[in-house]
Amino acid sequence: MTNEQGATALLVIASVILTLHIVITAVLTAVASRIALHAVKDGQDPIRLIQLLISFLRAIK
């Protein structure tokens, strides 16, 4: 493998990781907004529920 092929492979890997990060962030944002929406409809505190979600995500990290 030449240096150019190695550099291209690293760029591809980095772009895949960045894309996955963006997708995961978008999904988590959507989940948090849905939780907040349902919490407001049910009369609960949406901030507390989102804090619980963040705590859960940190625990499984």
Short mmCIF file of C-alpha atoms in Angstrom, two decimals:
data_model
loop_
_atom_site.label_atom_id
_atom_site.label_comp_id
_atom_site.label_asym_id
_atom_site.label_seq_id
_atom_site.Cartn_x
_atom_site.Cartn_y
_atom_site.Cartn_z
CA MET A 1 0.00 0.00 0.00
CA THR A 2 1.39 3.37 -0.97
CA ASN A 3 1.25 6.49 1.15
CA GLU A 4 -1.54 7.89 -1.05
CA GLN A 5 -3.63 4.76 -0.59
CA GLY A 6 -3.06 4.86 3.16
CA ALA A 7 -4.03 8.51 3.33
CA THR A 8 -7.15 7.83 1.27
CA ALA A 9 -8.10 4.94 3.55
CA LEU A 10 -7.69 7.15 6.63
CA LEU A 11 -9.84 9.87 5.05
CA VAL A 12 -12.56 7.34 4.26
CA ILE A 13 -12.48 5.98 7.82
CA ALA A 14 -12.58 9.49 9.27
CA SER A 15 -15.51 10.48 7.07
CA VAL A 16 -17.44 7.34 8.06
CA ILE A 17 -16.85 8.05 11.74
CA LEU A 18 -17.90 11.69 11.30
CA THR A 19 -21.04 10.64 9.42
CA LEU A 20 -21.96 8.16 12.15
CA HIS A 21 -21.43 10.85 14.77
CA ILE A 22 -23.74 13.23 12.91
CA VAL A 23 -26.42 10.56 12.49
CA ILE A 24 -26.26 9.49 16.13
CA THR A 25 -26.46 13.12 17.26
CA ALA A 26 -29.49 13.72 15.04
CA VAL A 27 -31.24 10.61 16.37
CA LEU A 28 -30.56 11.56 19.98
CA THR A 29 -31.80 15.09 19.33
CA ALA A 30 -35.00 13.69 17.82
CA VAL A 31 -35.48 11.37 20.81
CA ALA A 32 -34.94 14.21 23.26
CA SER A 33 -37.41 16.45 21.45
CA ARG A 34 -40.02 13.67 21.40
CA ILE A 35 -39.53 13.10 25.12
CA ALA A 36 -39.93 16.82 25.77
CA LEU A 37 -43.03 17.00 23.58
CA HIS A 38 -44.72 14.08 25.32
CA ALA A 39 -43.70 15.38 28.73
CA VAL A 40 -45.28 18.75 28.04
CA LYS A 41 -48.47 17.04 26.82
CA ASP A 42 -48.56 14.94 30.01
CA GLY A 43 -47.87 17.92 32.25
CA GLN A 44 -44.44 16.68 33.36
CA ASP A 45 -41.15 18.55 33.49
CA PRO A 46 -39.41 17.98 30.13
CA ILE A 47 -36.03 19.18 31.39
CA ARG A 48 -35.96 16.49 34.09
CA LEU A 49 -36.77 13.76 31.59
CA ILE A 50 -34.06 14.92 29.20
CA GLN A 51 -31.59 15.01 32.10
CA LEU A 52 -32.52 11.39 32.86
CA LEU A 53 -31.91 10.49 29.20
CA ILE A 54 -28.49 12.15 29.30
CA SER A 55 -27.63 10.33 32.53
CA PHE A 56 -28.66 7.03 30.95
CA LEU A 57 -26.52 7.68 27.86
CA ARG A 58 -23.53 8.55 30.00
CA ALA A 59 -24.02 5.35 32.01
CA ILE A 60 -23.96 3.12 28.93
CA LYS A 61 -21.01 4.98 27.38
#
